CSV table of C-alpha atoms and ligand atoms in Angstrom, one decimal:
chain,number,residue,atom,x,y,z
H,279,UNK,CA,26.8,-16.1,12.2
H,280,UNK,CA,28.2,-17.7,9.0
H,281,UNK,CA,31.6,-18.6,8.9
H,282,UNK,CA,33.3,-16.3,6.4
H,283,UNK,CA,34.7,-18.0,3.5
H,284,UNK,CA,37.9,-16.4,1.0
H,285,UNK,CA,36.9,-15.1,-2.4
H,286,UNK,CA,40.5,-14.9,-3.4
H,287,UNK,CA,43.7,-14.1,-1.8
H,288,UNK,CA,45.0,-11.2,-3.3
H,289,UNK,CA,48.6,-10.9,-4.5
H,290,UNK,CA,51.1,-8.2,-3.6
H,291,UNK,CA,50.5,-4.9,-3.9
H,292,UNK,CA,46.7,-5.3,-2.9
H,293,UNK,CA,44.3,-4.2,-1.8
H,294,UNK,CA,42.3,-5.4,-4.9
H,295,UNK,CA,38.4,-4.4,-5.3
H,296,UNK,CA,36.2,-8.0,-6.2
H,297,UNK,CA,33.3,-7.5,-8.1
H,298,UNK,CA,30.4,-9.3,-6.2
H,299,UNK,CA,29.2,-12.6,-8.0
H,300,UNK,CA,26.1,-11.4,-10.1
H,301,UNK,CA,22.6,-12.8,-9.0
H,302,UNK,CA,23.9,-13.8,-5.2
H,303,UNK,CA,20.5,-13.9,-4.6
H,304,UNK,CA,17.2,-11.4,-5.5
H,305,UNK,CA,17.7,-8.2,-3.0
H,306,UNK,CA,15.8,-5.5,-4.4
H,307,UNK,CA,12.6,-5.4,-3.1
H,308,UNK,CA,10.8,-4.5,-6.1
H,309,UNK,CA,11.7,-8.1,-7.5
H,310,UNK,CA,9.1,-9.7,-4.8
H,311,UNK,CA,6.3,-10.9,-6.3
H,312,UNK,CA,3.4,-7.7,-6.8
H,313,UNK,CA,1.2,-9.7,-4.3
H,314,UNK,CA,3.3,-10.3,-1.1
H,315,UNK,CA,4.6,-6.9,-0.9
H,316,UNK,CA,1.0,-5.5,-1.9
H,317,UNK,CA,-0.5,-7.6,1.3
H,318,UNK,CA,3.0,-6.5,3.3
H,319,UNK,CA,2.2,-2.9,2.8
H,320,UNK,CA,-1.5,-2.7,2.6
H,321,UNK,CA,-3.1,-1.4,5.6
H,322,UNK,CA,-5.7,-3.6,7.2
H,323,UNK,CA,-8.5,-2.2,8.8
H,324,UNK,CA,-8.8,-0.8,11.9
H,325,UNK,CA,-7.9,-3.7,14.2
H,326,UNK,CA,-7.6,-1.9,17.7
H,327,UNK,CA,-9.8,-0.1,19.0
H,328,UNK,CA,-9.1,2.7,21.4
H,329,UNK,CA,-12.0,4.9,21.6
H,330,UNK,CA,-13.0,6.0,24.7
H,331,UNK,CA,-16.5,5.3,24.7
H,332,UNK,CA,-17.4,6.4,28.4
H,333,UNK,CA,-16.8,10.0,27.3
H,334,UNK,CA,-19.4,11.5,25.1
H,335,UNK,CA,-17.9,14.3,22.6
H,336,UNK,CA,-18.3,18.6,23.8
H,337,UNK,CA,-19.0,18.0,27.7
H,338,UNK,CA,-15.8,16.8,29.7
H,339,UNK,CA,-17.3,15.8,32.9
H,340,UNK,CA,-15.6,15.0,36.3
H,341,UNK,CA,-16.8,11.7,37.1
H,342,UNK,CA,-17.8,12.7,40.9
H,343,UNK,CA,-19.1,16.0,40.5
H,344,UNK,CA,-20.2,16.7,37.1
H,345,UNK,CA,-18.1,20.0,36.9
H,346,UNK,CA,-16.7,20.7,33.5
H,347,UNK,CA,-13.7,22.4,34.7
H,348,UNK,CA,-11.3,19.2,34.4
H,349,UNK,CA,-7.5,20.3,34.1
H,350,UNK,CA,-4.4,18.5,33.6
H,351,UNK,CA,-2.5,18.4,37.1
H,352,UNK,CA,1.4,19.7,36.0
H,353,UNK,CA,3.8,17.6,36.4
H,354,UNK,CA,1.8,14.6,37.1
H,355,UNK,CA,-0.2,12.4,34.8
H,356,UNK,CA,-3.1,12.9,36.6
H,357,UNK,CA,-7.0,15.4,35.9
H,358,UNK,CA,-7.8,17.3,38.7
H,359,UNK,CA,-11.6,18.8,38.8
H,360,UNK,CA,-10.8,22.3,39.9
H,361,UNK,CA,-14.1,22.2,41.6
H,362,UNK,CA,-14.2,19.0,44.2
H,363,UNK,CA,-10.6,18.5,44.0
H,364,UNK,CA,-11.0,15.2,42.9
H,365,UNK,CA,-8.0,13.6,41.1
H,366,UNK,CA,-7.6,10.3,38.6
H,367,UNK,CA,-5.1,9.0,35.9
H,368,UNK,CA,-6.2,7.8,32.8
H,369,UNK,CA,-5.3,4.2,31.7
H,370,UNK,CA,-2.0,3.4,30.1
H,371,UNK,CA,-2.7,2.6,26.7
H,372,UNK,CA,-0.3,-0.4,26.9
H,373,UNK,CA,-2.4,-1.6,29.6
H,374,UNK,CA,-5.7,-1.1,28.6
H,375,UNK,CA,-5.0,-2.6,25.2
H,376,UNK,CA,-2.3,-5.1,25.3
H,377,UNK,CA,0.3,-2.7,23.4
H,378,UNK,CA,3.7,-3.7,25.0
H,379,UNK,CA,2.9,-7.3,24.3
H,380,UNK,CA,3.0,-9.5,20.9
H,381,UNK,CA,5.2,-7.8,18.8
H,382,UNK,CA,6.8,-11.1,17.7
H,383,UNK,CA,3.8,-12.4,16.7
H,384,UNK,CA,2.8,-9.2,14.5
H,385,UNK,CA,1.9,-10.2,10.9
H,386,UNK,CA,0.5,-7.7,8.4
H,387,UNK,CA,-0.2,-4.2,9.3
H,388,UNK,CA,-2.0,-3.2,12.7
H,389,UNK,CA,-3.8,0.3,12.8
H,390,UNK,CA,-5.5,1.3,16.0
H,391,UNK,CA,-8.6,3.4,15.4
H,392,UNK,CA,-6.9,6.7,16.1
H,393,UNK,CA,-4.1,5.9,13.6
H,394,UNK,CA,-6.6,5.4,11.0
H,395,UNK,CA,-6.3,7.2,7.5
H,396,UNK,CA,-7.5,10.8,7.4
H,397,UNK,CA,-10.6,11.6,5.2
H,398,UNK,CA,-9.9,14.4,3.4
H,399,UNK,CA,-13.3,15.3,3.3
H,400,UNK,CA,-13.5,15.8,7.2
H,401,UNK,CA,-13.6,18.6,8.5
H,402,UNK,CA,-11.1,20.2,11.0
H,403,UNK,CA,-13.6,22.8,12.6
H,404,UNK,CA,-16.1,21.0,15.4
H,405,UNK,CA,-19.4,22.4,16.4
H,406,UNK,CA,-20.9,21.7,20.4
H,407,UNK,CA,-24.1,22.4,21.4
H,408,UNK,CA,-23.6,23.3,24.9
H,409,UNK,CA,-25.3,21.6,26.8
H,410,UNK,CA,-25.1,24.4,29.6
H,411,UNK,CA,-26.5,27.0,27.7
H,412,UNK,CA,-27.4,25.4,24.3
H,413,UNK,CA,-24.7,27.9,22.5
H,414,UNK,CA,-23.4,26.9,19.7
H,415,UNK,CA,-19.6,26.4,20.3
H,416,UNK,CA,-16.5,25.7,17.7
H,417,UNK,CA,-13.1,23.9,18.3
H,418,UNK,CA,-10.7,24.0,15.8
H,419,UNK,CA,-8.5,20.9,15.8
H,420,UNK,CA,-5.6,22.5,13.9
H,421,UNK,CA,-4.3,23.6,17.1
H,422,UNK,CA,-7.1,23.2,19.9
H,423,UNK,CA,-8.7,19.9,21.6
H,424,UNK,CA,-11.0,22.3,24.0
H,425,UNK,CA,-12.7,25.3,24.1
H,426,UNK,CA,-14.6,27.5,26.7
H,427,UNK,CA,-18.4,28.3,25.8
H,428,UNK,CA,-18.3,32.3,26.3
H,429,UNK,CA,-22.0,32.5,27.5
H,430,UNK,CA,-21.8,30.0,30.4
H,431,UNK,CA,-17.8,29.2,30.5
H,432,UNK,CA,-18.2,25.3,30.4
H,433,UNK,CA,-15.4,24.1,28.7
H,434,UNK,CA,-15.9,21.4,25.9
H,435,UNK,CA,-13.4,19.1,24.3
H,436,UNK,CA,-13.1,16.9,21.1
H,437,UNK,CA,-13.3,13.1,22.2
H,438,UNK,CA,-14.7,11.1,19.5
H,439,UNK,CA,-12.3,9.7,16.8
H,440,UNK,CA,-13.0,11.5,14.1
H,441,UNK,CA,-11.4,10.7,10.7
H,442,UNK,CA,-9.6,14.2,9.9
H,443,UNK,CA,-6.9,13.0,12.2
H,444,UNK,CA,-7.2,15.4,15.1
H,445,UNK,CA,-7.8,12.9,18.1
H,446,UNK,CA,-5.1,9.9,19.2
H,447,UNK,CA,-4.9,7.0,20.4
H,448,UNK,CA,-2.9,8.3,23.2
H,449,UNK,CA,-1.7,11.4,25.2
H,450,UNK,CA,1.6,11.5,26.9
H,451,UNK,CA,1.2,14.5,29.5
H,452,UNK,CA,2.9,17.1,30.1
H,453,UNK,CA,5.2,16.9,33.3
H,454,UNK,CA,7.8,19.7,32.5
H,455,UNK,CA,6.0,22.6,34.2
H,456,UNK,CA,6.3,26.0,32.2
H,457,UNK,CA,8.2,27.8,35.0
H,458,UNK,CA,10.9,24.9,34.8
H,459,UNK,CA,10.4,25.0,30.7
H,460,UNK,CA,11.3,28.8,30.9
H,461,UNK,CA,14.3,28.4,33.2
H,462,UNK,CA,16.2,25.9,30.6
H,463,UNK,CA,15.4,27.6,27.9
H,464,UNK,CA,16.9,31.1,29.3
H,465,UNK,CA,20.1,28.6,30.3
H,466,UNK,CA,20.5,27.7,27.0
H,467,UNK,CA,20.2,31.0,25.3
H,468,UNK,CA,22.7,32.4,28.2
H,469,UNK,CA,25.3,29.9,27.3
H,470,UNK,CA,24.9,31.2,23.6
H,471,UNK,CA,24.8,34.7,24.1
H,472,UNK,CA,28.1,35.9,22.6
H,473,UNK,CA,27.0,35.7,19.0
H,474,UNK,CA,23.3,36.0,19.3
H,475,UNK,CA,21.4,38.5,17.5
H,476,UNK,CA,20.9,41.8,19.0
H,477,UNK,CA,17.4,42.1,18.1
H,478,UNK,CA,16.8,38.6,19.9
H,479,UNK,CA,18.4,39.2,22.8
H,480,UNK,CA,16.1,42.5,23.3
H,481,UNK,CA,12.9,41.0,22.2
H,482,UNK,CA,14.1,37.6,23.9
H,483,UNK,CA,11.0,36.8,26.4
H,484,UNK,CA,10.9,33.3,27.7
H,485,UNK,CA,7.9,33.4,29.1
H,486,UNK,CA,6.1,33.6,26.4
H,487,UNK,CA,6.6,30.0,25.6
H,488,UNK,CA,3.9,27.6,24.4
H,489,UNK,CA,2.9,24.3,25.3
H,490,UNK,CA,2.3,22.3,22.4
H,491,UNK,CA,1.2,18.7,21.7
H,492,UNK,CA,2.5,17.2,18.3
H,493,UNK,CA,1.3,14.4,16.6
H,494,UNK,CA,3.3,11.2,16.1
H,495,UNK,CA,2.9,7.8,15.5
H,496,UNK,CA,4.5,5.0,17.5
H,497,UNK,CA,5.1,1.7,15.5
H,498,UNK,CA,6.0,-1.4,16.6
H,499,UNK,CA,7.3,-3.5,14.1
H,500,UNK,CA,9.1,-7.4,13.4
H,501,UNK,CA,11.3,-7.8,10.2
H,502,UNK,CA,13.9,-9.3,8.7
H,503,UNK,CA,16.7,-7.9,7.2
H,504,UNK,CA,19.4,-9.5,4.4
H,505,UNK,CA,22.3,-7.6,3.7
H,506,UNK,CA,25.2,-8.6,1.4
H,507,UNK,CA,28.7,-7.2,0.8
H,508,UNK,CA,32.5,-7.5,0.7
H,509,UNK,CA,34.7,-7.7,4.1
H,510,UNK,CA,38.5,-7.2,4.2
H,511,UNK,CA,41.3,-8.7,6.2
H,512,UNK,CA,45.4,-7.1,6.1
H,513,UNK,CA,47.4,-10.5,6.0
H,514,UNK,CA,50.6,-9.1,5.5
H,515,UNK,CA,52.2,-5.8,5.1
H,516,UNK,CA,55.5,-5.2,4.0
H,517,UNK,CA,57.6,-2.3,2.4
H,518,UNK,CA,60.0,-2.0,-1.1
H,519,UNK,CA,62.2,0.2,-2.3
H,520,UNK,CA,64.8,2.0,-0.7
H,521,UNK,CA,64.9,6.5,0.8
H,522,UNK,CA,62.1,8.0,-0.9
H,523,UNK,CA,60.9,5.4,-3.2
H,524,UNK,CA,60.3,3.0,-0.2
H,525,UNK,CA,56.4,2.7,-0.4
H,526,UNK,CA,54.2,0.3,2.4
H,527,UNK,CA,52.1,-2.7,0.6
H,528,UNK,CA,49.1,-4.5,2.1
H,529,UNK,CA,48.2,-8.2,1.3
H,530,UNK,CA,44.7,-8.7,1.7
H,531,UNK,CA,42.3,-11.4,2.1
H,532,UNK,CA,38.8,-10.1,0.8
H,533,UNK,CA,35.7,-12.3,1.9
H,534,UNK,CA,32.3,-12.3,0.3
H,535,UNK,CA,29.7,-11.9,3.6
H,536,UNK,CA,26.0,-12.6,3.7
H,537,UNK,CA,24.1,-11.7,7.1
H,538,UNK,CA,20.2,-12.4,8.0
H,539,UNK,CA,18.8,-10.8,10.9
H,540,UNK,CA,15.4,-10.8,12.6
H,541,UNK,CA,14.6,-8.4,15.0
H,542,UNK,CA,11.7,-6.9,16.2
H,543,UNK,CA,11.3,-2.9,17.2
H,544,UNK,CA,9.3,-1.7,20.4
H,545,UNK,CA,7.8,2.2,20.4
H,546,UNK,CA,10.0,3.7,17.5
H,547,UNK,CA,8.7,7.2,17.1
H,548,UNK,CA,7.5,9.0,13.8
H,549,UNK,CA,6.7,12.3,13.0
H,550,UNK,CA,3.0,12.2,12.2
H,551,UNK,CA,2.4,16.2,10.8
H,552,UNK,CA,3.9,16.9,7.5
H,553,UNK,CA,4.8,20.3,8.2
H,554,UNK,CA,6.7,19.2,10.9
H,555,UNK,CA,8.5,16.5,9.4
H,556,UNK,CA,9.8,19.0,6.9
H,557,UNK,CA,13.7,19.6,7.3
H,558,UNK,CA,14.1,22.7,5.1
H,559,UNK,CA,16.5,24.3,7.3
H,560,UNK,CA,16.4,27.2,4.9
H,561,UNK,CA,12.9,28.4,6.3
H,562,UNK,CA,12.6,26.8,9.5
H,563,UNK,CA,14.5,24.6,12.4
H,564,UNK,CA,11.5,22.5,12.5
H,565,UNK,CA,14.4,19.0,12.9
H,566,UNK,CA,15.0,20.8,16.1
H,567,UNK,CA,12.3,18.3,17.9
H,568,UNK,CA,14.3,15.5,16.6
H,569,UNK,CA,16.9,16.4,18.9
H,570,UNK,CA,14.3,16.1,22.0
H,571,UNK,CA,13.7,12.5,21.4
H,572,UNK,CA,13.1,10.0,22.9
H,573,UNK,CA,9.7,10.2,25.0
H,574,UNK,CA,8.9,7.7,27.9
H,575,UNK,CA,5.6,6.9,25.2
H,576,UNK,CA,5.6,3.4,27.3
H,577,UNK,CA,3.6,5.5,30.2
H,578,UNK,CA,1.1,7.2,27.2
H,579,UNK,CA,-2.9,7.8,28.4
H,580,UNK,CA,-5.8,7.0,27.0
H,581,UNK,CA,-7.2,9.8,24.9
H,582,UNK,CA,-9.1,12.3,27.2
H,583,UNK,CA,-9.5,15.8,25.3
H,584,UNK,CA,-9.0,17.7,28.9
H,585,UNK,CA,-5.6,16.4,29.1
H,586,UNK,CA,-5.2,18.8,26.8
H,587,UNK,CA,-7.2,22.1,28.2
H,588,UNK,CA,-4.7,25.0,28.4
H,589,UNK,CA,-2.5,23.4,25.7
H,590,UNK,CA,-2.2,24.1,21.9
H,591,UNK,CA,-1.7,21.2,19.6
H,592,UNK,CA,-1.5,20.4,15.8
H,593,UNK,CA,-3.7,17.8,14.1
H,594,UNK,CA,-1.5,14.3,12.5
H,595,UNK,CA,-1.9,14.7,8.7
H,596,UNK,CA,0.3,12.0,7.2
H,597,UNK,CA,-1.1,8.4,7.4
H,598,UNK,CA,0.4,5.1,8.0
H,599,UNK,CA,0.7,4.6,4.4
H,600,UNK,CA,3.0,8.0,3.9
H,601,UNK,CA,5.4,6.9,6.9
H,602,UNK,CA,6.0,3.2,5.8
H,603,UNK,CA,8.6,4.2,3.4
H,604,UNK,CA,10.2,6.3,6.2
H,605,UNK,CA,9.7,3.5,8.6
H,606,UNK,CA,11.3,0.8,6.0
H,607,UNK,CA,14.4,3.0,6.1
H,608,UNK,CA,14.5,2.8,9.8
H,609,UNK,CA,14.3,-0.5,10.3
H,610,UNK,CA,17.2,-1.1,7.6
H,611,UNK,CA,19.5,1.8,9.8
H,612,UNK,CA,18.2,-0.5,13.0
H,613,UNK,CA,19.2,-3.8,11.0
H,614,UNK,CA,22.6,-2.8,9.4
H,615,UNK,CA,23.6,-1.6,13.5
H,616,UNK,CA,22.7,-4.8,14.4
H,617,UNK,CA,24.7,-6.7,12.1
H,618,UNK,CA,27.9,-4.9,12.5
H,619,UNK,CA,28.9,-6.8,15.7
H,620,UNK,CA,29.2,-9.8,13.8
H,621,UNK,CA,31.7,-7.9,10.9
H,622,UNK,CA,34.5,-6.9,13.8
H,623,UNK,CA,37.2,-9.2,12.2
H,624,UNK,CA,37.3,-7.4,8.9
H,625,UNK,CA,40.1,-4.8,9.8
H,626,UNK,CA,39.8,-3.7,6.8
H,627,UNK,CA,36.5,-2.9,6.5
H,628,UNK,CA,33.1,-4.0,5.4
H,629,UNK,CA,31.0,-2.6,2.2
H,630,UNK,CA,27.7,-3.5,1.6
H,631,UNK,CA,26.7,-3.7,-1.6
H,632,UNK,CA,23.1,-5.2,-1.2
H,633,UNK,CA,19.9,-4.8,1.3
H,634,UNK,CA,17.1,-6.2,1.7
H,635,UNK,CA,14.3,-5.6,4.5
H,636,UNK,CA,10.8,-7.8,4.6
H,637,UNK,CA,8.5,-5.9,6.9
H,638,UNK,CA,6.5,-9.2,8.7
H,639,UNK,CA,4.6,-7.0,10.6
H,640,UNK,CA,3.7,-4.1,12.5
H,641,UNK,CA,1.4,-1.8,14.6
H,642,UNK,CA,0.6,1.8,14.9
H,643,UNK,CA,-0.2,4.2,17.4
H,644,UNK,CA,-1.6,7.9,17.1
H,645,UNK,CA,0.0,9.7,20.4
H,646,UNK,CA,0.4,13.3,21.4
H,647,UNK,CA,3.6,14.2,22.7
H,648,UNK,CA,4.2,17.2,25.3
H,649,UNK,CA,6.7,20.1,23.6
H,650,UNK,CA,7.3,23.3,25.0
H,651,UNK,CA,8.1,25.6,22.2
H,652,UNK,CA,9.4,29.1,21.7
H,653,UNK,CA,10.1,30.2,18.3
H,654,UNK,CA,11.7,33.8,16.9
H,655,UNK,CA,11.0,34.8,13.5
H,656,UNK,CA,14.1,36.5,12.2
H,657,UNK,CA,13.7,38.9,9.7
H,658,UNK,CA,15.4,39.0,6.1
H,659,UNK,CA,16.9,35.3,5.8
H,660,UNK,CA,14.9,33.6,3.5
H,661,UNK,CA,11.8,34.5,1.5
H,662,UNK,CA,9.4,35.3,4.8
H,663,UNK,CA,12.7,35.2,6.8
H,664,UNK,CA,13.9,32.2,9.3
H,665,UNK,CA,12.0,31.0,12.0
H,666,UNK,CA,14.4,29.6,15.4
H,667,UNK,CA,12.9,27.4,17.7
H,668,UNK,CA,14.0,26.2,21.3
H,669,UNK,CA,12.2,23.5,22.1
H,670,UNK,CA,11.9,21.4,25.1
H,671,UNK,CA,10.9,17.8,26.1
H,672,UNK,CA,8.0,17.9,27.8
H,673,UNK,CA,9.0,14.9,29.6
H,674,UNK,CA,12.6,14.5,30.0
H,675,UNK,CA,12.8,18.6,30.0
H,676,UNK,CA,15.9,17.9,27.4
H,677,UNK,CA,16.2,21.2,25.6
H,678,UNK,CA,17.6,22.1,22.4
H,679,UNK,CA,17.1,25.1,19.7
H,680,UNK,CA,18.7,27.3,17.4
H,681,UNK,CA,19.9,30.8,18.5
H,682,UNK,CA,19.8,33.7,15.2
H,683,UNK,CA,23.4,34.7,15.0
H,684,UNK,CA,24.6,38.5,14.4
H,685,UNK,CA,26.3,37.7,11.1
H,686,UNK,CA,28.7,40.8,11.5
H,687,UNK,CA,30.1,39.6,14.7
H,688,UNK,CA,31.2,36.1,13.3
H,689,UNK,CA,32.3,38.1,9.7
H,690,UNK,CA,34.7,40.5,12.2
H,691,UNK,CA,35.9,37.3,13.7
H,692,UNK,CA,36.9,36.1,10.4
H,693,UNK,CA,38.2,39.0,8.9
H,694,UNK,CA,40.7,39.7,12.0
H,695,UNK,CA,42.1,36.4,11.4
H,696,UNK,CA,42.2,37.1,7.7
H,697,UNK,CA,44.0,40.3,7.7
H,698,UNK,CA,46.6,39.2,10.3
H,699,UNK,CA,47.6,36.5,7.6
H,700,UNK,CA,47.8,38.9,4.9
H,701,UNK,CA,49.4,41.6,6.8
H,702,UNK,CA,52.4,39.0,6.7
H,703,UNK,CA,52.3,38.5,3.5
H,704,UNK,CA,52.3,42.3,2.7
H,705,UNK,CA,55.1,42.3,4.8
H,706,UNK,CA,57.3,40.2,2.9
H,707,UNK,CA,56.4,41.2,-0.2
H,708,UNK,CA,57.7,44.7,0.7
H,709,UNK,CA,61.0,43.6,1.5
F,1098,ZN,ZN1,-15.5,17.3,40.4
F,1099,ZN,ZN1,-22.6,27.3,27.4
């Protein structure tokens, strides 16, 4: 921590504003040379690679029978074959490729090969020959990893890393069962009923909830953060005057501060699907999922596309290079939190006047993350009308939503209130 030193003590009657010194030193990013913050930002290639090589694309086979019915066992993180009962976990990702450690020594940008950038070209549609039948058999990877051959009923999942951004890195699984996802989110619409919409309380049908994997990434990152500002301290306060006149004065000392911090960040979470990263709370309650966070992602799988049988999901379409702006914000938020511990004695406050964050390094992830989901579409509000969700953590089972209000009920709440006061009024008028 640097010792603060005194700009100038301020006479009476202060608090007085001091203009920083001009040029303290360069803080806007966009002054760094072209070539540094080029090579800071630009994403290397792949450098990780997660692909899970011993499973071949369509067929998802148990390893001791050969069955294709492979299901996620609920609540656990754990595939069961359905036919020999045989059970096993995939490998944690941080495990299997090193992705808890080294985050101090990150330089540059780190993609692993289900993080890498979408080509636009690919398709999102996948065709299987099945190799039980030799049927022709599609999976759409907007919102499907597996899909059941109708002529022989083997089921066939999507496990090659394609580039149109459909398949991970990772897969946290689900361990919220849906009976237990139902129960909170009927809690949490009970507690809210007094104002709910009529229509939503009669068409209200928990069950009908869906379990949905969203996309995220999950960075790791090591930066550096400058930040630059004014700090004040009261050194005297003292009244003139005399009845009504008498008025309080502060003396103030006002410091010019300067703080460097390094810091690295472990597993931050990012919103990888653009449509879900959208906060236009005019149309939707997408921001909802924010409120679910965080995810135990340290306990993330490798990929396996029949973690996901039974589930929908929605394909990542934003790439490291859309989220690094969003990510440079973060890591200021993270930075400024950090410093303020070492800003206490200024009683009067700090403002900071400049930032600066240098990125030295980071590392992304592509992960699936277990949401159960149950949306209400209601009509009128809006151009296509507002859409609720209650979501809950598929982990944690933390649950959180929006609830359509009947507008009337809070209007005749307001208006009681509203005529009572004018009632008065009325009333003395008259006399
Ligand atoms: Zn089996
Ligand atoms: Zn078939």
């Amino acid at each position: 921590m640097t010792q603060p030193t005194p700009v100038m003590p301020t006479g009476p009657g202060s608090p007085q504003d001091v203009p920083p010194a001009p040029g303290q030193f360069p803080l806007d990013p966009a002054t760094l040379p072209a070539s540094i913050r080029d090579e800071l930002q630009a994403p290397d290639p792949t450098a990780i690679d997660t692909s899970a090589t011993e499973l071949r694309d369509g067929v998802n086979r148990c390893p001791k029978c050969g069955s294709t019915e492979v299901r996620h066992r609920a609540g656990s993180d754990k595939l069961i074959c359905l036919f020999c009962r045989h059970e096993w976990v995939g490998a944690r990702v941080e495990d299997e490729f090193g992705l808890g450690e080294g985050i101090d020594d990150l330089r540059g940008t780190v993609i692993a090969s289900g993080a890498k950038t979408i080509q636009a070209d690919v398709s999102s549609l996948r065709t299987f020959k099945c190799d039980g039948c030799g049927a022709e058999v599609v999976v759409n990877t907007e919102n499907a990893m597996t899909a059941r051959c109708h002529w022989c009923r083997h089921v066939l999942g999507v496990n090659e890393q394609i580039d149109n951004g459909a398949v991970p890195d990772a897969v946290l699984p689900f361990h919220i069962k849906k009976d237990d996802a139902v129960a909170r989110i009927r809690q949490f619409v009970g507690k809210r009923q007094m104002f709910a919409l009529k229509a939503f309380k009669e068409q209200f049908s928990p069950e009908n909830v869906l379990g949905v994997y969203l996309p995220y990434m999950v960075v790791d990152a090591k930066a550096s953060a400058q930040v630059a500002g004014l700090g004040e301290v009261e050194t005297r306060r003292y009244t003139r005057g005399e009845g009504k006149d008498q008025k309080t004065f502060y003396d103030a000392d006002v410091y010019q501060l300067q703080r460097h911090v390094d810091f690295t960040v472990d597993d931050l979470t990012m919103e990888s699907s653009a449509q879900r990263g959208n906060l236009d709370t005019k149309t939707n309650t997408n921001n909802i999922i924010n409120t679910i966070l965080p995810f135990d992602t340290k306990n993330a799988v490798k990929w396996n596309a029949s973690y996901l049988a039974g589930y929908t999901s929605e394909k990542r379409d934003r790439d490291v290079e859309h989220l690094n702006p969003q990510l440079e914000d973060q890591l200021l938020s993270i930075a400024r939190a950090q410093v303020q511990s070492s800003v206490r004695q200024y009683g009067r406050g700090v403002r900071w006047e400049q930032e600066r964050i240098d990125v030295h390094g980071t590392r992304w992830v592509a992960m699936y993350l277990p949401v159960w989901l149950y949306s209400y579409q209601e009509p009128g509000r809006g151009r296509d009308g507002m859409l609720h969700y209650i979501a809950v953590n598929g982990r944690t089972g933390e649950t959180m939503g929006s609830v359509p209000v009947q507008q009337w009920k809070l209007i005749t709440a307001a208006l009681t209130v509203g005529t009572l006061v004018e009632g008065v009024a009325l009333w003395f008028v008259g006399r």
